[in-house]
PDB file of C-alpha atoms in Angstrom:
ATOM      1  CA  MET M  24      40.874  19.864  16.803  1.00 56.00           C
ATOM      2  CA  VAL M  25      39.715  16.776  14.647  1.00 59.00           C
ATOM      3  CA  ALA M  26      38.403  17.699  11.530  1.00 63.00           C
ATOM      4  CA  PHE M  27      35.702  15.801   9.846  1.00 63.00           C
ATOM      5  CA  ALA M  28      32.952  15.897   7.172  1.00 68.00           C
ATOM      6  CA  LEU M  29      29.341  15.461   7.979  1.00 77.00           C
ATOM      7  CA  THR M  30      27.509  13.383   5.626  1.00 81.00           C
ATOM      8  CA  PRO M  31      23.604  13.868   5.720  1.00 79.00           C
ATOM      9  CA  PRO M  32      21.593  10.373   5.809  1.00 80.00           C
ATOM     10  CA  PRO M  33      20.157   9.371   2.745  1.00 85.00           C
ATOM     11  CA  GLN M  34      16.450   9.944   2.259  1.00 90.00           C
ATOM     12  CA  VAL M  35      14.618   7.313   3.386  1.00 94.00           C
ATOM     13  CA  HIS M  36      11.792   5.907   0.790  1.00 96.00           C
ATOM     14  CA  LEU M  37       8.966   3.543   0.646  1.00 98.00           C
ATOM     15  CA  ASP M  38       7.985   1.268  -2.489  1.00 97.00           C
ATOM     16  CA  ILE M  39       4.917   2.332  -4.358  1.00 98.00           C
ATOM     17  CA  THR M  40       2.921  -0.929  -5.608  1.00 97.00           C
ATOM     18  CA  GLY M  41       2.614  -0.894  -9.343  1.00 95.00           C
ATOM     19  CA  THR M  42       5.606   1.727  -9.846  1.00 96.00           C
ATOM     20  CA  GLU M  43       9.177   2.319 -10.171  1.00 95.00           C
ATOM     21  CA  GLU M  44       8.348   5.323  -8.141  1.00 95.00           C
ATOM     22  CA  LYS M  45       9.236   5.553  -4.259  1.00 97.00           C
ATOM     23  CA  PHE M  46       7.745   7.285  -1.534  1.00 98.00           C
ATOM     24  CA  PRO M  47       9.884   9.733   0.225  1.00 98.00           C
ATOM     25  CA  VAL M  48       9.314   9.764   4.268  1.00 98.00           C
ATOM     26  CA  ARG M  49       9.079  12.929   5.993  1.00 98.00           C
ATOM     27  CA  ARG M  50       8.006  11.756   9.647  1.00 98.00           C
ATOM     28  CA  ILE M  51       6.306   8.922  11.320  1.00 98.00           C
ATOM     29  CA  TYR M  52       3.560   9.926  13.414  1.00 98.00           C
ATOM     30  CA  CYS M  53       1.970   7.010  15.520  1.00 97.00           C
ATOM     31  CA  ILE M  54      -1.288   6.766  17.448  1.00 94.00           C
ATOM     32  CA  GLY M  55      -1.287   4.779  20.689  1.00 87.00           C
ATOM     33  CA  LYS M  56      -4.533   3.006  22.022  1.00 83.00           C
ATOM     34  CA  ASN M  57      -7.070   3.117  19.398  1.00 90.00           C
ATOM     35  CA  TYR M  58      -9.015   0.303  19.814  1.00 87.00           C
ATOM     36  CA  VAL M  59     -11.019  -0.678  22.827  1.00 76.00           C
ATOM     37  CA  ALA M  60      -9.776  -4.497  22.821  1.00 68.00           C
ATOM     38  CA  HIS M  61      -6.134  -3.398  22.817  1.00 58.00           C
ATOM     39  CA  ILE M  62      -6.852  -0.923  25.607  1.00 63.00           C
ATOM     40  CA  ILE M  63      -8.367  -3.561  27.608  1.00 64.00           C
ATOM     41  CA  GLU M  64      -5.575  -5.973  27.297  1.00 62.00           C
ATOM     42  CA  MET M  65      -3.193  -3.592  28.176  1.00 58.00           C
ATOM     43  CA  ASN M  66      -5.130  -2.571  31.330  1.00 59.00           C
ATOM     44  CA  ALA M  67      -5.642   1.214  30.676  1.00 62.00           C
ATOM     45  CA  ASP M  68      -8.327   3.502  30.064  1.00 60.00           C
ATOM     46  CA  GLU M  69      -9.270   5.356  27.093  1.00 59.00           C
ATOM     47  CA  ARG M  70      -7.942   8.492  26.331  1.00 53.00           C
ATOM     48  CA  ASP M  71      -9.286  11.634  24.837  1.00 64.00           C
ATOM     49  CA  PRO M  72      -7.603  12.896  22.645  1.00 72.00           C
ATOM     50  CA  PRO M  73      -5.628  10.197  20.720  1.00 81.00           C
ATOM     51  CA  VAL M  74      -2.088   9.155  22.328  1.00 86.00           C
ATOM     52  CA  VAL M  75       0.254  10.536  19.880  1.00 92.00           C
ATOM     53  CA  PHE M  76       4.018   9.725  19.678  1.00 94.00           C
ATOM     54  CA  MET M  77       6.818   9.376  16.745  1.00 96.00           C
ATOM     55  CA  LYS M  78       9.370   7.200  15.749  1.00 97.00           C
ATOM     56  CA  PRO M  79      12.667   8.195  13.681  1.00 96.00           C
ATOM     57  CA  THR M  80      12.315   7.673   9.765  1.00 97.00           C
ATOM     58  CA  ASP M  81      15.574   5.613   9.740  1.00 96.00           C
ATOM     59  CA  ALA M  82      13.775   2.998  12.087  1.00 97.00           C
ATOM     60  CA  ILE M  83      12.018   1.831   8.966  1.00 98.00           C
ATOM     61  CA  VAL M  84      12.498  -1.677   7.885  1.00 98.00           C
ATOM     62  CA  ARG M  85      10.901  -2.738   4.546  1.00 97.00           C
ATOM     63  CA  ASN M  86       9.396  -5.735   3.350  1.00 97.00           C
ATOM     64  CA  GLY M  87      11.530  -9.091   3.070  1.00 97.00           C
ATOM     65  CA  GLY M  88      13.872  -7.326   5.792  1.00 97.00           C
ATOM     66  CA  GLU M  89      15.080  -8.403   9.227  1.00 98.00           C
ATOM     67  CA  ILE M  90      14.462  -7.018  12.442  1.00 97.00           C
ATOM     68  CA  PRO M  91      17.618  -7.346  14.973  1.00 97.00           C
ATOM     69  CA  TYR M  92      16.234  -8.223  18.170  1.00 97.00           C
ATOM     70  CA  PRO M  93      17.123  -4.972  20.002  1.00 95.00           C
ATOM     71  CA  VAL M  94      19.275  -4.418  23.012  1.00 92.00           C
ATOM     72  CA  LEU M  95      17.773  -3.124  26.075  1.00 88.00           C
ATOM     73  CA  THR M  96      14.901  -5.563  26.575  1.00 93.00           C
ATOM     74  CA  ASN M  97      13.663  -8.925  27.179  1.00 93.00           C
ATOM     75  CA  ASN M  98      10.027  -8.536  26.070  1.00 95.00           C
ATOM     76  CA  PHE M  99      10.176  -7.679  22.761  1.00 97.00           C
ATOM     77  CA  HIS M 100       6.498  -7.159  21.185  1.00 97.00           C
ATOM     78  CA  TYR M 101       4.618  -6.750  17.793  1.00 98.00           C
ATOM     79  CA  GLU M 102       1.953  -4.531  17.147  1.00 97.00           C
ATOM     80  CA  CYS M 103       0.565  -4.555  13.669  1.00 98.00           C
ATOM     81  CA  GLU M 104      -1.490  -1.758  12.284  1.00 97.00           C
ATOM     82  CA  LEU M 105      -2.634   0.401   9.112  1.00 98.00           C
ATOM     83  CA  VAL M 106      -0.484   2.873   7.748  1.00 98.00           C
ATOM     84  CA  VAL M 107      -1.338   6.017   6.184  1.00 98.00           C
ATOM     85  CA  ALA M 108       1.021   7.855   3.599  1.00 98.00           C
ATOM     86  CA  LEU M 109      -0.075  11.760   3.136  1.00 98.00           C
ATOM     87  CA  LYS M 110       0.302  13.598  -0.270  1.00 98.00           C
ATOM     88  CA  SER M 111      -0.249  16.873   1.060  1.00 98.00           C
ATOM     89  CA  GLY M 112      -1.305  18.441   4.330  1.00 97.00           C
ATOM     90  CA  GLY M 113      -1.194  21.542   6.388  1.00 98.00           C
ATOM     91  CA  TYR M 114      -2.865  23.000  10.057  1.00 98.00           C
ATOM     92  CA  HIS M 115      -6.536  22.523  10.771  1.00 98.00           C
ATOM     93  CA  ILE M 116      -7.289  20.031   8.480  1.00 98.00           C
ATOM     94  CA  PRO M 117     -11.442  19.376   8.635  1.00 98.00           C
ATOM     95  CA  VAL M 118     -12.436  15.761   9.218  1.00 98.00           C
ATOM     96  CA  ALA M 119     -14.488  16.235   6.072  1.00 98.00           C
ATOM     97  CA  GLU M 120     -11.259  17.012   3.810  1.00 98.00           C
ATOM     98  CA  ALA M 121      -8.839  14.758   5.565  1.00 98.00           C
ATOM     99  CA  ALA M 122      -9.363  11.911   3.084  1.00 98.00           C
ATOM    100  CA  SER M 123      -8.401  14.061   0.165  1.00 98.00           C
ATOM    101  CA  HIS M 124      -4.707  14.482   1.528  1.00 98.00           C
ATOM    102  CA  ILE M 125      -4.360  10.457   1.673  1.00 98.00           C
ATOM    103  CA  TYR M 126      -1.860   9.390  -1.044  1.00 98.00           C
ATOM    104  CA  GLY M 127      -2.047   5.560  -0.040  1.00 98.00           C
ATOM    105  CA  TYR M 128      -1.926   2.762   2.810  1.00 98.00           C
ATOM    106  CA  ALA M 129       0.177   0.051   3.804  1.00 98.00           C
ATOM    107  CA  ILE M 130       0.599  -2.062   6.497  1.00 98.00           C
ATOM    108  CA  GLY M 131       3.332  -1.615   9.339  1.00 98.00           C
ATOM    109  CA  LEU M 132       4.555  -2.959  12.764  1.00 98.00           C
ATOM    110  CA  ASP M 133       5.026  -0.574  15.992  1.00 97.00           C
ATOM    111  CA  MET M 134       7.616  -2.840  17.475  1.00 97.00           C
ATOM    112  CA  THR M 135       7.980  -2.196  21.205  1.00 95.00           C
ATOM    113  CA  ARG M 136      10.178  -2.779  24.204  1.00 93.00           C
ATOM    114  CA  ARG M 137       7.174  -3.963  26.482  1.00 91.00           C
ATOM    115  CA  ASP M 138       9.060  -3.999  29.419  1.00 88.00           C
ATOM    116  CA  HIS M 139      10.222  -0.311  29.435  1.00 82.00           C
ATOM    117  CA  GLN M 140       6.710   0.618  28.244  1.00 80.00           C
ATOM    118  CA  ALA M 141       5.179  -0.625  31.602  1.00 76.00           C
ATOM    119  CA  ALA M 142       7.863   1.770  33.627  1.00 76.00           C
ATOM    120  CA  ALA M 143       7.515   4.691  31.494  1.00 76.00           C
ATOM    121  CA  LEU M 144       3.727   4.657  31.812  1.00 73.00           C
ATOM    122  CA  GLU M 145       4.031   4.161  35.536  1.00 77.00           C
ATOM    123  CA  LYS M 146       6.240   6.745  36.173  1.00 78.00           C
ATOM    124  CA  GLY M 147       4.628   9.124  33.292  1.00 75.00           C
ATOM    125  CA  LEU M 148       7.839   9.211  31.270  1.00 73.00           C
ATOM    126  CA  PRO M 149       8.353   9.409  27.509  1.00 76.00           C
ATOM    127  CA  TRP M 150       8.039   6.831  25.218  1.00 78.00           C
ATOM    128  CA  GLU M 151      10.983   7.060  23.052  1.00 85.00           C
ATOM    129  CA  VAL M 152      12.877   4.165  24.650  1.00 87.00           C
ATOM    130  CA  THR M 153      10.037   2.225  24.395  1.00 91.00           C
ATOM    131  CA  LYS M 154       8.864   2.963  20.677  1.00 94.00           C
ATOM    132  CA  ALA M 155      11.421   4.736  18.960  1.00 94.00           C
ATOM    133  CA  PHE M 156      14.501   2.705  18.894  1.00 95.00           C
ATOM    134  CA  ASP M 157      16.303   1.230  15.707  1.00 96.00           C
ATOM    135  CA  HIS M 158      14.453  -1.016  13.263  1.00 97.00           C
ATOM    136  CA  SER M 159      11.338  -0.310  15.388  1.00 97.00           C
ATOM    137  CA  ALA M 160       8.866   0.923  12.420  1.00 98.00           C
ATOM    138  CA  PRO M 161       8.726  -1.834   9.814  1.00 98.00           C
ATOM    139  CA  ILE M 162       6.661  -0.437   6.793  1.00 98.00           C
ATOM    140  CA  GLY M 163       5.271  -2.735   3.728  1.00 98.00           C
ATOM    141  CA  PRO M 164       4.725  -1.311   0.318  1.00 98.00           C
ATOM    142  CA  ILE M 165       2.223   1.552  -0.216  1.00 98.00           C
ATOM    143  CA  THR M 166      -0.881   1.048  -2.121  1.00 98.00           C
ATOM    144  CA  ARG M 167      -2.045   4.039  -3.873  1.00 98.00           C
ATOM    145  CA  ALA M 168      -5.838   5.282  -2.825  1.00 98.00           C
ATOM    146  CA  SER M 169      -6.478   5.645  -6.528  1.00 97.00           C
ATOM    147  CA  ASP M 170      -5.751   1.936  -6.817  1.00 97.00           C
ATOM    148  CA  CYS M 171      -7.802   0.551  -3.585  1.00 97.00           C
ATOM    149  CA  GLY M 172     -10.361   3.410  -3.040  1.00 97.00           C
ATOM    150  CA  ILE M 173     -10.629   4.982   0.407  1.00 97.00           C
ATOM    151  CA  LEU M 174     -10.369   2.475   3.401  1.00 97.00           C
ATOM    152  CA  THR M 175     -12.809   2.721   6.083  1.00 96.00           C
ATOM    153  CA  SER M 176     -12.973  -1.038   6.391  1.00 96.00           C
ATOM    154  CA  GLY M 177     -10.847  -4.266   6.433  1.00 97.00           C
ATOM    155  CA  HIS M 178      -9.157  -6.439   8.319  1.00 96.00           C
ATOM    156  CA  VAL M 179      -5.430  -6.117   9.683  1.00 97.00           C
ATOM    157  CA  ARG M 180      -4.207  -9.427  10.453  1.00 98.00           C
ATOM    158  CA  LEU M 181      -0.667 -10.628  11.806  1.00 98.00           C
ATOM    159  CA  LYS M 182       0.313 -14.207  11.766  1.00 98.00           C
ATOM    160  CA  VAL M 183       3.725 -15.263  13.719  1.00 98.00           C
ATOM    161  CA  ASN M 184       5.323 -18.367  12.266  1.00 98.00           C
ATOM    162  CA  GLY M 185       1.873 -19.270  10.488  1.00 98.00           C
ATOM    163  CA  GLU M 186      -0.446 -18.696  13.584  1.00 98.00           C
ATOM    164  CA  THR M 187      -2.924 -15.757  13.760  1.00 98.00           C
ATOM    165  CA  ARG M 188      -2.610 -13.524  16.655  1.00 98.00           C
ATOM    166  CA  GLN M 189      -4.144 -10.282  15.440  1.00 97.00           C
ATOM    167  CA  ASP M 190      -7.432  -9.855  13.480  1.00 97.00           C
ATOM    168  CA  ALA M 191      -9.679  -7.114  13.484  1.00 96.00           C
ATOM    169  CA  ASP M 192     -11.389  -4.549  11.284  1.00 96.00           C
ATOM    170  CA  ILE M 193     -10.281  -0.779  10.943  1.00 96.00           C
ATOM    171  CA  SER M 194     -13.871   0.167  11.717  1.00 94.00           C
ATOM    172  CA  LEU M 195     -13.214  -0.907  15.098  1.00 92.00           C
ATOM    173  CA  MET M 196     -10.936   2.153  15.767  1.00 93.00           C
ATOM    174  CA  ILE M 197     -11.747   4.411  18.303  1.00 91.00           C
ATOM    175  CA  TRP M 198     -10.451   7.371  16.426  1.00 93.00           C
ATOM    176  CA  LYS M 199     -11.092   6.644  12.622  1.00 95.00           C
ATOM    177  CA  VAL M 200      -8.318   7.476   9.829  1.00 97.00           C
ATOM    178  CA  ASP M 201     -10.109  10.850   9.082  1.00 97.00           C
ATOM    179  CA  GLU M 202     -10.318  12.147  12.578  1.00 95.00           C
ATOM    180  CA  ILE M 203      -6.530  11.515  13.358  1.00 97.00           C
ATOM    181  CA  ILE M 204      -5.493  13.352  10.411  1.00 98.00           C
ATOM    182  CA  ALA M 205      -7.608  16.159  11.722  1.00 97.00           C
ATOM    183  CA  LYS M 206      -6.414  16.014  15.272  1.00 95.00           C
ATOM    184  CA  LEU M 207      -2.840  15.378  14.243  1.00 97.00           C
ATOM    185  CA  SER M 208      -3.187  18.725  12.225  1.00 98.00           C
ATOM    186  CA  GLU M 209      -4.638  20.621  15.257  1.00 96.00           C
ATOM    187  CA  GLN M 210      -0.720  20.465  16.501  1.00 95.00           C
ATOM    188  CA  HIS M 211       1.510  19.770  13.663  1.00 97.00           C
ATOM    189  CA  ARG M 212       1.578  21.353  10.192  1.00 98.00           C
ATOM    190  CA  LEU M 213       1.449  18.028   8.295  1.00 98.00           C
ATOM    191  CA  MET M 214       3.232  17.730   4.783  1.00 98.00           C
ATOM    192  CA  PRO M 215       3.554  15.574   1.987  1.00 98.00           C
ATOM    193  CA  GLY M 216       5.678  12.459   2.875  1.00 98.00           C
ATOM    194  CA  ASP M 217       4.286  12.272   6.335  1.00 98.00           C
ATOM    195  CA  ILE M 218       3.124   8.545   7.415  1.00 98.00           C
ATOM    196  CA  ILE M 219       0.807   7.588  10.243  1.00 98.00           C
ATOM    197  CA  MET M 220       0.653   4.451  12.080  1.00 98.00           C
ATOM    198  CA  THR M 221      -2.870   4.333  13.220  1.00 97.00           C
ATOM    199  CA  GLY M 222      -3.061   1.847  16.305  1.00 95.00           C
ATOM    200  CA  THR M 223      -3.010  -1.698  16.899  1.00 94.00           C
ATOM    201  CA  PRO M 224      -5.939  -4.208  17.461  1.00 93.00           C
ATOM    202  CA  ALA M 225      -5.859  -6.741  20.708  1.00 91.00           C
ATOM    203  CA  GLY M 226      -3.477  -9.584  20.295  1.00 94.00           C
ATOM    204  CA  VAL M 227      -0.051  -8.155  20.691  1.00 95.00           C
ATOM    205  CA  GLY M 228       2.606 -10.291  22.010  1.00 96.00           C
ATOM    206  CA  ALA M 229       6.216 -11.258  22.209  1.00 97.00           C
ATOM    207  CA  VAL M 230       8.642 -12.620  19.673  1.00 98.00           C
ATOM    208  CA  VAL M 231      12.227 -13.924  19.773  1.00 98.00           C
ATOM    209  CA  THR M 232      14.837 -14.692  17.133  1.00 98.00           C
ATOM    210  CA  GLY M 233      13.527 -16.654  14.250  1.00 98.00           C
ATOM    211  CA  ASP M 234      10.168 -15.892  14.241  1.00 98.00           C
ATOM    212  CA  VAL M 235       8.557 -15.116  11.124  1.00 98.00           C
ATOM    213  CA  LEU M 236       5.932 -12.338  11.027  1.00 98.00           C
ATOM    214  CA  ASP M 237       3.576 -12.183   8.181  1.00 98.00           C
ATOM    215  CA  CYS M 238       1.206  -8.912   7.897  1.00 98.00           C
ATOM    216  CA  SER M 239      -1.375  -8.183   5.751  1.00 97.00           C
ATOM    217  CA  MET M 240      -4.388  -5.721   5.557  1.00 96.00           C
ATOM    218  CA  ASP M 241      -7.462  -6.123   2.773  1.00 95.00           C
ATOM    219  CA  GLY M 242      -6.636  -4.349  -0.226  1.00 95.00           C
ATOM    220  CA  VAL M 243      -3.118  -3.408   0.672  1.00 97.00           C
ATOM    221  CA  GLN M 244       0.024  -5.168  -0.207  1.00 97.00           C
ATOM    222  CA  PRO M 245       1.284  -7.612   2.396  1.00 98.00           C
ATOM    223  CA  MET M 246       4.551  -7.757   4.524  1.00 98.00           C
ATOM    224  CA  GLN M 247       6.769 -10.197   5.843  1.00 98.00           C
ATOM    225  CA  LEU M 248       9.706 -10.101   8.354  1.00 98.00           C
ATOM    226  CA  ARG M 249      11.744 -12.050  10.085  1.00 98.00           C
ATOM    227  CA  ILE M 250      13.294 -11.404  13.737  1.00 98.00           C
ATOM    228  CA  GLY M 251      17.175 -11.637  13.975  1.00 98.00           C
ATOM    229  CA  PRO M 252      20.006 -12.307  16.057  1.00 97.00           C
ATOM    230  CA  LYS M 253      20.070  -9.899  18.976  1.00 94.00           C
ATOM    231  CA  ALA M 254      21.786  -6.276  17.806  1.00 88.00           C
ATOM    232  CA  SER M 255      25.092  -5.628  18.778  1.00 83.00           C
TER     233      SER M 255
END
């Protein structure tokens, strides 16, 4: 028998704007199909309750980083969206109390192997292969709610090589942030350190090696990343 020591992976942290402190990430919850225009462009029907999936915490890429073009795809897509960071949680959180659990906000990217998503949707298969791969969750620095307030409006924007591809107000979400938190807490015990990617507006599209992505949200620190060579 070969003996070896298992070293636990390091805790994943996000920067917090205006402080040297770090936000320790516990889980990444993601919401799909949360803007009508995006549902239309994906030729899908509205769903109730929200579509929920997850990404591993070690898929996070920080501001200024590089996203390797993933293996197993020839159609690599960006999806820019508002990210919500929680300071507390629990089961069965009422909508009226949801905002009290919010620590802050960031801008994020739900990177997607689009060619595999179509097959998964057609066959009713899980989304892990299309959503939960390495480097699939770029997230910018967190802006504390105590600094920016509780966000109910503001534009999510994404530029690829300086050209605007996505630009929509979060007020157009089908499920608002408070409702998302309440819905998630029906099935999961939300905890401090959980983050929620709230869904992307219309304008998703493919990127290739060398592309530069600039992501922003009104009131929140922006994020810039580059698509790197194919992963190996």
